[in-house]
Each structure stands twice: as C-alpha cells, then as structure tokens.
CSV table of C-alpha atoms in Angstrom, one decimal:
chain,number,residue,atom,x,y,z
A,256,MET,CA,55.1,-4.4,10.7
A,257,ARG,CA,53.9,-8.0,11.3
A,258,SER,CA,51.6,-7.0,14.2
A,259,LEU,CA,50.2,-4.1,12.1
A,260,LYS,CA,49.3,-6.6,9.4
A,261,GLN,CA,47.7,-8.9,11.9
A,262,THR,CA,45.6,-6.1,13.4
A,263,LYS,CA,44.4,-5.1,9.9
A,264,THR,CA,43.3,-8.7,9.2
A,265,THR,CA,41.5,-9.0,12.5
A,266,LYS,CA,39.7,-5.7,11.8
A,267,ASN,CA,38.7,-6.9,8.3
A,268,LYS,CA,37.5,-10.2,9.7
A,269,THR,CA,35.4,-8.3,12.2
A,270,TYR,CA,34.0,-6.1,9.5
A,271,ASP,CA,33.2,-9.2,7.3
A,272,GLU,CA,31.6,-10.9,10.2
A,273,ARG,CA,29.4,-7.9,10.9
A,274,ALA,CA,28.4,-7.7,7.3
A,275,ALA,CA,27.6,-11.4,7.3
A,276,VAL,CA,25.4,-11.0,10.4
A,277,ASN,CA,23.6,-8.1,8.8
A,278,ARG,CA,23.0,-10.1,5.7
A,279,ILE,CA,21.6,-13.0,7.7
A,280,ARG,CA,19.4,-10.5,9.6
A,281,GLN,CA,18.2,-8.9,6.4
A,282,ARG,CA,17.3,-12.2,4.9
A,283,LEU,CA,15.8,-13.6,8.1
A,284,ALA,CA,13.6,-10.5,9.1
A,285,PRO,CA,11.0,-10.9,6.3
A,286,ALA,CA,10.8,-14.7,6.9
A,287,VAL,CA,10.2,-14.2,10.6
A,288,VAL,CA,7.5,-11.5,10.0
A,289,LEU,CA,5.9,-13.6,7.4
A,290,PHE,CA,5.8,-16.6,9.7
A,291,ALA,CA,4.3,-14.4,12.5
A,292,GLY,CA,1.7,-13.1,10.0
A,293,ALA,CA,0.7,-16.6,9.1
A,294,VAL,CA,0.4,-17.6,12.8
A,295,PHE,CA,-1.7,-14.4,13.5
A,296,MET,CA,-4.0,-15.1,10.5
A,297,LEU,CA,-4.6,-18.7,11.7
A,298,ALA,CA,-5.4,-17.3,15.2
A,299,GLY,CA,-7.9,-14.9,13.6
A,300,ILE,CA,-9.5,-17.6,11.6
A,301,TYR,CA,-9.8,-19.8,14.7
A,302,ARG,CA,-11.5,-16.9,16.5
A,303,GLY,CA,-14.0,-16.6,13.7
A,304,GLU,CA,-12.8,-13.2,12.3
A,305,MET,CA,-12.9,-14.5,8.7
A,306,ASP,CA,-16.7,-15.0,9.0
A,307,VAL,CA,-17.1,-11.4,10.2
A,308,VAL,CA,-15.1,-10.2,7.1
A,309,LEU,CA,-17.2,-12.4,4.8
A,310,ARG,CA,-20.5,-11.3,6.3
A,311,LYS,CA,-19.5,-7.6,5.9
A,312,ALA,CA,-18.2,-8.1,2.3
A,313,ILE,CA,-21.2,-10.0,0.9
A,314,ASN,CA,-23.6,-7.4,2.1
A,315,LEU,CA,-23.8,-4.0,0.5
A,316,CYS,CA,-21.6,-1.7,2.5
A,317,LEU,CA,-23.8,1.5,2.7
A,318,GLU,CA,-21.0,3.5,4.3
A,319,CYS,CA,-18.6,2.6,1.5
A,320,ILE,CA,-21.1,3.7,-1.1
A,321,GLY,CA,-21.8,6.9,0.8
A,322,ILE,CA,-25.4,6.4,1.8
A,323,GLY,CA,-25.1,4.8,5.3
B,10,MET,CA,14.5,16.2,-16.0
B,11,ASP,CA,11.6,14.1,-14.9
B,12,ARG,CA,12.1,10.8,-16.7
B,13,GLY,CA,9.8,8.6,-14.7
B,14,LEU,CA,9.8,5.0,-15.4
B,15,THR,CA,11.0,4.5,-18.9
B,16,GLY,CA,9.6,2.6,-21.9
B,17,VAL,CA,9.1,-1.1,-21.5
B,18,SER,CA,9.3,-1.2,-17.7
B,19,ALA,CA,6.5,1.4,-17.4
B,20,ARG,CA,4.3,-0.5,-19.8
B,21,ILE,CA,4.9,-3.8,-17.9
B,22,ARG,CA,3.9,-2.1,-14.7
B,23,HIS,CA,0.8,-0.7,-16.1
B,24,TRP,CA,-0.3,-3.9,-17.7
B,25,VAL,CA,0.3,-5.7,-14.3
B,26,GLN,CA,-1.9,-3.1,-12.6
B,27,ILE,CA,-4.6,-3.4,-15.2
B,28,GLY,CA,-4.5,-7.2,-15.2
B,29,PHE,CA,-4.6,-7.5,-11.5
B,30,THR,CA,-7.5,-5.0,-11.2
B,31,ALA,CA,-9.4,-6.8,-13.9
B,32,VAL,CA,-8.9,-10.2,-12.3
B,33,THR,CA,-9.8,-9.1,-8.8
B,34,ASN,CA,-12.8,-7.2,-10.1
B,35,GLY,CA,-13.9,-9.7,-12.6
B,36,TYR,CA,-17.5,-10.3,-11.5
B,37,ALA,CA,-19.1,-8.9,-14.7
B,38,LYS,CA,-22.7,-9.8,-13.6
B,39,GLY,CA,-22.4,-7.3,-10.8
B,40,PHE,CA,-21.8,-4.4,-13.3
B,41,ALA,CA,-24.6,-5.6,-15.5
B,42,GLU,CA,-27.2,-5.9,-12.7
B,43,GLY,CA,-26.0,-3.2,-10.2
B,44,SER,CA,-25.4,-5.8,-7.5
B,45,ILE,CA,-22.3,-7.3,-5.7
B,46,TYR,CA,-20.6,-10.7,-5.6
B,47,THR,CA,-21.7,-12.8,-2.6
B,48,GLY,CA,-19.3,-15.8,-2.9
B,49,SER,CA,-17.0,-17.2,-0.3
B,50,SER,CA,-13.8,-15.7,-1.9
B,51,LYS,CA,-14.8,-12.5,-0.1
B,52,ALA,CA,-13.6,-13.9,3.2
B,53,PHE,CA,-10.1,-13.3,1.7
B,54,CYS,CA,-8.6,-9.8,1.2
B,55,VAL,CA,-6.9,-8.5,-1.9
B,56,PRO,CA,-3.6,-6.6,-1.1
B,57,GLY,CA,-4.7,-3.2,-2.5
B,58,LEU,CA,-7.4,-0.7,-1.6
B,59,ASN,CA,-10.3,-2.4,-3.4
B,60,CYS,CA,-13.8,-1.8,-2.1
B,61,TYR,CA,-15.7,-5.0,-1.4
B,62,SER,CA,-18.9,-3.2,-2.5
B,63,CYS,CA,-17.5,-2.7,-6.0
B,64,PRO,CA,-19.9,-4.6,-8.3
B,65,GLY,CA,-17.0,-6.6,-9.7
B,66,ALA,CA,-15.0,-7.2,-6.5
B,67,LEU,CA,-14.2,-10.9,-5.8
B,68,GLY,CA,-12.2,-10.2,-2.6
B,69,SER,CA,-12.3,-7.9,0.4
B,70,CYS,CA,-10.6,-4.6,1.0
B,71,PRO,CA,-8.1,-5.0,3.8
B,72,ILE,CA,-8.8,-1.6,5.4
B,73,GLY,CA,-12.6,-2.2,5.3
B,74,ALA,CA,-12.1,-5.7,6.7
B,75,LEU,CA,-10.0,-4.4,9.5
B,76,GLN,CA,-12.6,-1.9,10.5
B,77,ALA,CA,-15.4,-4.5,10.2
B,78,VAL,CA,-13.7,-6.8,12.7
B,79,ILE,CA,-12.6,-4.2,15.3
B,80,ALA,CA,-16.0,-2.5,15.1
B,81,THR,CA,-17.9,-5.6,16.2
B,82,ARG,CA,-18.8,-6.3,19.8
B,83,ASN,CA,-16.8,-9.5,19.9
B,84,PHE,CA,-13.4,-8.3,18.8
B,85,SER,CA,-11.4,-5.3,19.8
B,86,PHE,CA,-8.3,-6.5,18.0
B,87,SER,CA,-8.0,-8.3,14.6
B,88,TRP,CA,-5.5,-11.1,14.6
B,89,TYR,CA,-6.6,-12.1,11.1
B,90,MET,CA,-6.0,-8.7,9.6
B,91,THR,CA,-2.9,-8.0,11.6
B,92,GLY,CA,-1.5,-11.3,10.3
B,93,PHE,CA,-2.6,-10.3,6.8
B,94,PHE,CA,-0.7,-7.0,7.0
B,95,LEU,CA,2.4,-8.7,8.5
B,96,ALA,CA,2.4,-11.3,5.7
B,97,VAL,CA,1.8,-8.9,2.8
B,98,GLY,CA,4.2,-6.3,4.3
B,99,ALA,CA,7.0,-8.9,4.7
B,100,LEU,CA,6.5,-10.2,1.2
B,101,LEU,CA,5.9,-7.0,-0.8
B,102,GLY,CA,5.7,-3.8,1.3
B,103,ARG,CA,4.6,-0.9,-0.8
B,104,PHE,CA,5.2,-2.8,-3.9
B,105,VAL,CA,1.5,-3.4,-3.6
B,106,CYS,CA,0.8,0.3,-4.0
B,107,GLY,CA,2.9,0.6,-7.2
B,108,TRP,CA,1.9,-2.6,-8.9
B,109,LEU,CA,-1.3,-4.0,-7.5
B,110,CYS,CA,-3.6,-1.3,-6.2
B,111,PRO,CA,-6.6,-0.3,-8.4
B,112,PHE,CA,-6.8,3.2,-7.0
B,113,GLY,CA,-3.1,3.6,-7.6
B,114,LEU,CA,-3.7,2.7,-11.2
B,115,VAL,CA,-6.4,5.3,-11.5
B,116,GLN,CA,-4.1,8.0,-10.2
B,117,ASP,CA,-1.2,6.9,-12.5
B,118,LEU,CA,-3.5,7.2,-15.5
B,119,LEU,CA,-4.8,10.6,-14.4
B,120,TYR,CA,-1.2,11.9,-14.0
B,121,LYS,CA,-0.6,11.0,-17.7
B,122,ILE,CA,-3.1,13.6,-18.8
B,123,PRO,CA,-1.1,16.4,-20.2
B,124,LEU,CA,-2.9,19.2,-18.5
B,125,GLY,CA,-1.4,22.0,-16.3
B,126,GLU,CA,2.1,22.1,-14.9
B,127,LYS,CA,3.1,19.0,-12.9
B,128,ILE,CA,3.9,19.7,-9.3
B,129,LEU,CA,6.7,17.5,-7.8
B,130,LYS,CA,6.8,19.0,-4.4
B,131,VAL,CA,3.7,20.3,-2.7
B,132,ARG,CA,4.0,23.1,-0.1
B,133,GLY,CA,3.9,21.5,3.3
B,134,ASP,CA,4.8,18.1,1.8
B,135,ARG,CA,6.6,16.8,4.9
B,136,PHE,CA,3.7,17.6,7.2
B,137,LEU,CA,1.0,16.4,4.7
B,138,ARG,CA,2.8,13.0,4.4
B,139,LEU,CA,2.1,12.5,8.1
B,140,LEU,CA,-1.6,12.8,7.6
B,141,LYS,CA,-2.0,9.2,6.4
B,142,TYR,CA,-0.6,8.0,9.8
B,143,GLY,CA,-3.2,10.2,11.6
B,144,ILE,CA,-6.0,8.8,9.4
B,145,LEU,CA,-4.8,5.3,10.1
B,146,LEU,CA,-4.8,5.8,13.8
B,147,LEU,CA,-8.0,7.9,14.1
B,148,PHE,CA,-10.3,6.8,11.3
B,149,VAL,CA,-9.3,3.2,10.9
B,150,LEU,CA,-8.4,2.1,14.4
B,151,LEU,CA,-9.6,4.4,17.3
B,152,LEU,CA,-13.0,5.6,16.1
B,153,PRO,CA,-14.3,2.2,14.8
B,154,MET,CA,-13.0,0.7,18.1
B,155,PHE,CA,-14.3,3.2,20.6
B,156,VAL,CA,-17.3,5.1,19.1
B,157,LEU,CA,-20.0,2.5,19.5
B,158,ASP,CA,-23.8,2.6,19.2
B,159,LEU,CA,-26.2,1.2,21.8
B,160,ALA,CA,-25.7,-2.3,20.6
B,161,GLY,CA,-22.0,-2.0,21.0
B,162,GLN,CA,-21.3,-1.8,17.3
B,163,GLY,CA,-18.9,0.6,15.7
B,164,GLU,CA,-18.7,2.0,12.2
B,165,PRO,CA,-16.1,1.9,9.4
B,166,TRP,CA,-15.2,5.6,9.8
B,167,PHE,CA,-12.6,5.7,7.1
B,168,CYS,CA,-14.9,4.0,4.5
B,169,LYS,CA,-17.8,6.2,5.5
B,170,TRP,CA,-16.2,9.6,5.6
B,171,ILE,CA,-13.0,9.5,3.5
B,172,CYS,CA,-12.4,6.5,1.2
B,173,PRO,CA,-12.4,7.8,-2.4
B,174,SER,CA,-11.7,4.3,-3.7
B,175,GLY,CA,-15.1,3.2,-2.3
B,176,THR,CA,-16.8,6.1,-3.9
B,177,LEU,CA,-15.2,5.5,-7.3
B,178,MET,CA,-15.4,1.7,-7.4
B,179,ALA,CA,-18.7,1.2,-5.5
B,180,GLY,CA,-20.6,4.4,-4.9
B,181,TRP,CA,-20.6,5.9,-8.4
B,182,PRO,CA,-21.2,2.6,-10.3
B,183,LEU,CA,-24.0,1.4,-7.9
B,184,VAL,CA,-25.7,4.8,-7.9
B,185,MET,CA,-25.7,4.7,-11.7
B,186,LEU,CA,-26.8,1.1,-12.0
B,187,ASN,CA,-29.2,0.7,-9.1
B,188,GLU,CA,-32.4,2.7,-8.9
B,189,GLY,CA,-33.0,1.9,-5.2
B,190,ILE,CA,-29.6,3.2,-4.2
B,191,ARG,CA,-29.9,6.3,-6.4
B,192,GLN,CA,-33.0,7.3,-4.4
B,193,ALA,CA,-31.1,7.0,-1.1
B,194,VAL,CA,-28.2,9.4,-1.8
B,195,GLY,CA,-27.8,12.4,0.3
B,196,PHE,CA,-25.2,14.6,2.1
B,197,LEU,CA,-22.7,11.8,2.8
B,198,PHE,CA,-22.6,10.8,-0.9
B,199,ALA,CA,-22.1,14.4,-1.9
B,200,TRP,CA,-19.3,14.8,0.6
B,201,LYS,CA,-17.5,11.6,-0.5
B,202,SER,CA,-18.0,12.6,-4.2
B,203,MET,CA,-16.5,15.9,-3.4
B,204,ILE,CA,-13.4,14.3,-1.9
B,205,LEU,CA,-13.1,12.0,-4.9
B,206,ILE,CA,-13.4,14.9,-7.4
B,207,VAL,CA,-10.8,17.0,-5.6
B,208,LEU,CA,-8.4,14.0,-5.7
B,209,ILE,CA,-9.1,13.3,-9.3
B,210,VAL,CA,-8.3,16.9,-10.2
B,211,LEU,CA,-5.2,16.9,-8.0
B,212,SER,CA,-4.0,13.6,-9.5
B,213,ILE,CA,-3.6,15.3,-12.9
B,214,VAL,CA,-0.9,17.6,-11.6
B,215,VAL,CA,0.4,15.9,-8.4
B,216,TYR,CA,1.6,12.3,-8.6
B,217,ARG,CA,-0.6,10.0,-6.5
B,218,PRO,CA,-1.8,12.6,-3.9
B,219,PHE,CA,-4.0,10.0,-2.2
B,220,CYS,CA,-1.1,7.5,-1.8
B,221,ARG,CA,1.2,10.3,-0.6
B,222,TYR,CA,-1.0,12.0,1.9
B,223,LEU,CA,-4.1,10.0,2.8
B,224,CYS,CA,-3.9,6.3,2.3
B,225,PRO,CA,-3.9,4.3,5.6
B,226,LEU,CA,-3.0,1.1,3.7
B,227,GLY,CA,0.1,2.8,2.2
B,228,ALA,CA,1.0,3.9,5.7
B,229,ILE,CA,0.9,0.3,7.0
B,230,TYR,CA,2.8,-1.2,4.1
B,231,GLY,CA,5.3,1.6,4.2
B,232,MET,CA,6.4,0.5,7.6
B,233,PHE,CA,7.5,-2.8,6.1
B,234,ASN,CA,9.5,-1.3,3.3
B,235,PRO,CA,12.9,-1.7,5.1
B,236,ILE,CA,12.4,-5.4,5.9
B,237,SER,CA,10.2,-6.5,3.0
B,238,MET,CA,11.5,-9.1,0.6
B,239,VAL,CA,11.1,-6.6,-2.2
B,240,ARG,CA,13.5,-3.9,-1.3
B,241,TYR,CA,16.2,-1.8,-2.8
B,242,ARG,CA,19.9,-1.6,-2.0
B,243,VAL,CA,22.5,1.0,-3.1
B,244,ASP,CA,25.8,-0.4,-4.2
B,245,ARG,CA,28.1,2.4,-2.8
B,246,LYS,CA,31.0,1.3,-4.9
B,247,LYS,CA,29.0,2.1,-8.1
B,248,CYS,CA,26.9,5.0,-6.9
B,249,THR,CA,28.2,8.3,-8.2
B,250,SER,CA,25.6,10.4,-6.4
B,251,CYS,CA,24.5,11.9,-9.7
B,252,GLY,CA,21.0,12.4,-8.4
B,253,ASP,CA,19.3,10.8,-11.4
B,254,CYS,CA,17.3,8.4,-9.2
B,255,GLN,CA,15.8,11.3,-7.2
B,256,LYS,CA,15.0,13.2,-10.4
B,257,ALA,CA,13.2,10.1,-11.8
B,258,CYS,CA,11.3,9.5,-8.5
B,259,ARG,CA,7.8,10.9,-8.8
B,260,MET,CA,7.3,10.4,-5.0
B,261,ASN,CA,10.2,12.8,-4.5
B,262,ILE,CA,12.4,10.4,-2.5
B,263,CYS,CA,16.1,10.8,-2.2
B,264,VAL,CA,16.6,7.2,-3.3
B,265,SER,CA,20.4,7.0,-2.9
B,266,GLU,CA,20.2,8.0,0.7
B,267,ASN,CA,17.1,6.2,1.7
B,268,PRO,CA,16.3,3.4,-0.8
B,269,ASN,CA,13.7,1.8,1.5
B,270,SER,CA,11.8,5.0,2.4
B,271,ALA,CA,8.2,4.4,3.7
B,272,GLU,CA,7.1,6.6,0.8
B,273,CYS,CA,8.6,4.4,-1.9
B,274,ILE,CA,5.9,2.6,-3.9
B,275,ARG,CA,8.5,0.4,-5.8
B,276,CYS,CA,7.5,1.7,-9.2
B,277,GLY,CA,11.0,1.1,-10.4
B,278,ALA,CA,11.6,4.5,-12.0
B,279,CYS,CA,14.9,4.9,-10.1
B,280,LEU,CA,16.1,1.5,-11.2
B,281,SER,CA,15.5,2.5,-14.8
B,282,ALA,CA,17.1,5.9,-14.4
B,283,CYS,CA,20.4,4.6,-12.7
B,284,ARG,CA,23.1,4.7,-15.3
B,285,THR,CA,25.7,2.9,-13.2
B,286,ASN,CA,23.4,0.1,-12.0
B,287,ALA,CA,24.1,1.1,-8.4
B,288,LEU,CA,20.5,0.5,-7.4
B,289,LEU,CA,19.6,-3.1,-6.9
B,290,LYS,CA,16.3,-4.6,-6.2
B,291,MET,CA,16.3,-7.4,-3.7
B,292,SER,CA,13.5,-9.9,-4.1
B,293,PHE,CA,12.5,-13.4,-3.0
B,294,PRO,CA,14.0,-15.9,-2.8
B,295,ALA,CA,17.6,-14.5,-2.8
B,296,PRO,CA,19.3,-11.2,-3.4
B,297,PRO,CA,21.5,-10.8,-6.4
B,298,LYS,CA,24.9,-12.4,-6.2
B,299,SER,CA,26.7,-9.0,-6.3
B,300,LEU,CA,25.1,-8.2,-3.0
B,301,ALA,CA,26.1,-11.4,-1.4
B,302,LYS,CA,29.7,-10.5,-2.1
B,303,GLU,CA,29.3,-7.0,-0.6
C-alpha cells in the first residue's frame, strides 16, 4: 500500500514537472522569436534594406495601382 | 445559430479596426491632392495589408516591402522584413488580421450587409485555404526573386497581379483623383478591379474570403498563432464540448480542438460564445492565474 502511494506521488510529480516545463516553453517561445526578430531587423537595417523600403514606398507604386 | 462576436466586444473590435486604419492612413492631403505621403515614416511597416501607395498611408505594407527588397539586385533575402514578421508574429500572430488590418475591416463591414444567404463553409474549403500558402511562395517570394529584367530587377508580382487591397486603397482613389493616372489605366487595372469586385461581392455572403483563401500576410502570421503572445487555451476541466465556440466562429474553426489554428484571426467571437469560460485568452505579459495553476 505504501509503495503504491509513493509511485502515485512520483508519477504526479513527473506530470507536474512536465507541465511546468511546457509552461516555461510556452512563455519563452514568443520571447525568443521576438528577440530573434529584433536581431534580424537590426541586421536588415545595417544592410540598408530600410532605405530600399523607404524608396519604394515614397514613390508611386504603379504595380500596386494597376498601371505598371 | 451563428452568434458571431456579441454586443460590446464586437463594437470594441470594430472601433479598434476603424481607429487603427484612420491613424495609419491619416495623410488627408494625399486624398485632397491625389498624391501620396513621402515622409520618412514609410521606412517602417504597419502590421496589416495596407498599400503604401494609398493616398493616406503613413507607413509601408509588409508584403509590398518584402517584395521590394528581394526584387532588388543587391538582396535576395530580407533580414529586415523577416525580422518584422518574426516580431509581429511573436507578439500578435493573426490578431493583426482580426483587429488591425484595413482590408479585414472592409470585409467585416461587407459581411454585415443583409443580402443573400451567408455561406459558412465553401465547397473545397480545405483545398482553397491552402491557396494562400501557394500565393505566398510563388507570387511573394519566388517570382520577385527569380524573374528579373535585364538590369537584374524583379517585380512585386503579388501587388501587380493580385492585391485587392492595393486596388481598393490606392488604385481606385488615385485613378479618381489624379488625371494623369486616369489616362494610363489599361488591362492590368481592369484585371485587378475585377479581382476586387469579385471579392467585394463574395465578402457579402462569405466571411472574409480574401483572408481565408488568398492573403499571404495571413499565411505568414498564421504560422505564429501557436506560439504568439496572444493565443487561446482551452480549460479542459470546464469545457463541456457543447460546440458553441465553433458555431460562433465565422472562420469555421473547431476552436475547442484547435484553439490556435493558423486560420484563427482572434476576433474573440468564441470567447464571447463560451458559456463556461473554458476558453481563455493568453496575452502579454502573463497568462491568467487560472492557467498557471493548471
């Protein structure tokens, strides 16, 4: 009887631990992706991609309008 | 019973959509003169599908910007735009589609017109939903990257041949307001106008047909739905599997089984419909306490 109780507790703990790890992962995943996004954006700005976007956006996009 | 998003919540969402569209397209002079804004804020993208040639646009369209960068001679990959999608995807996912996209707002309003019988499930729905991924791959990535002119410059294929948001927000207003542009219209304008008209008519009976089947931006953000900071969880202890959430979902998602489906635009209709509060929205900075105890 005692050993059965112990096994149950151990199982529960394992389940709780797994749930805790999942929770941490779920909270961590967006933060990691957000951080990666920020790094990528900085790399793009450093390469001059922002200027390409600006140049395209401040000139009339004939393709967007449907005449280019 | 199709309840949709009820009462106050629906009104709040629509006012957020209207407010955000007005703020990001607030260059009134452009509408008065038939021109576009040329300030430095256009180096930054807005999260939704918002054409940068709209007379009022103060920011850039992310899909247009992505094509602009990868179509140039100097870049075949856009770190800037990939980073933008990662950041917005991680923060909001397709919450952008439901709350911040101007073309989504247009479709929402069209669906409110009480004309014809509303169609919840279109024939071939599952196949049609895959179309947006094909459009993303072909028209947004591959064609602008690999079909180049003699100078090594590509074209924004999606903007040129498909984008109805560009036709509605930039094409039609500029053709009406600008005599020079009006004289230059031809086959391409007619083609794009036809796509837009078909989508306008469809939007009256089918909820957000463009978002469901064609939008490459929705395809990108949808991939982030399972890990985004704005996501849904089902409390299994409270869920009675009554199916109310699915009945309320106009995107026809089985919410209780797949609360973070790539198709979910986070409109919140399921949250309002759930009578047992089994559906929970997780958002930044921390999930609700009840989830932490789960």
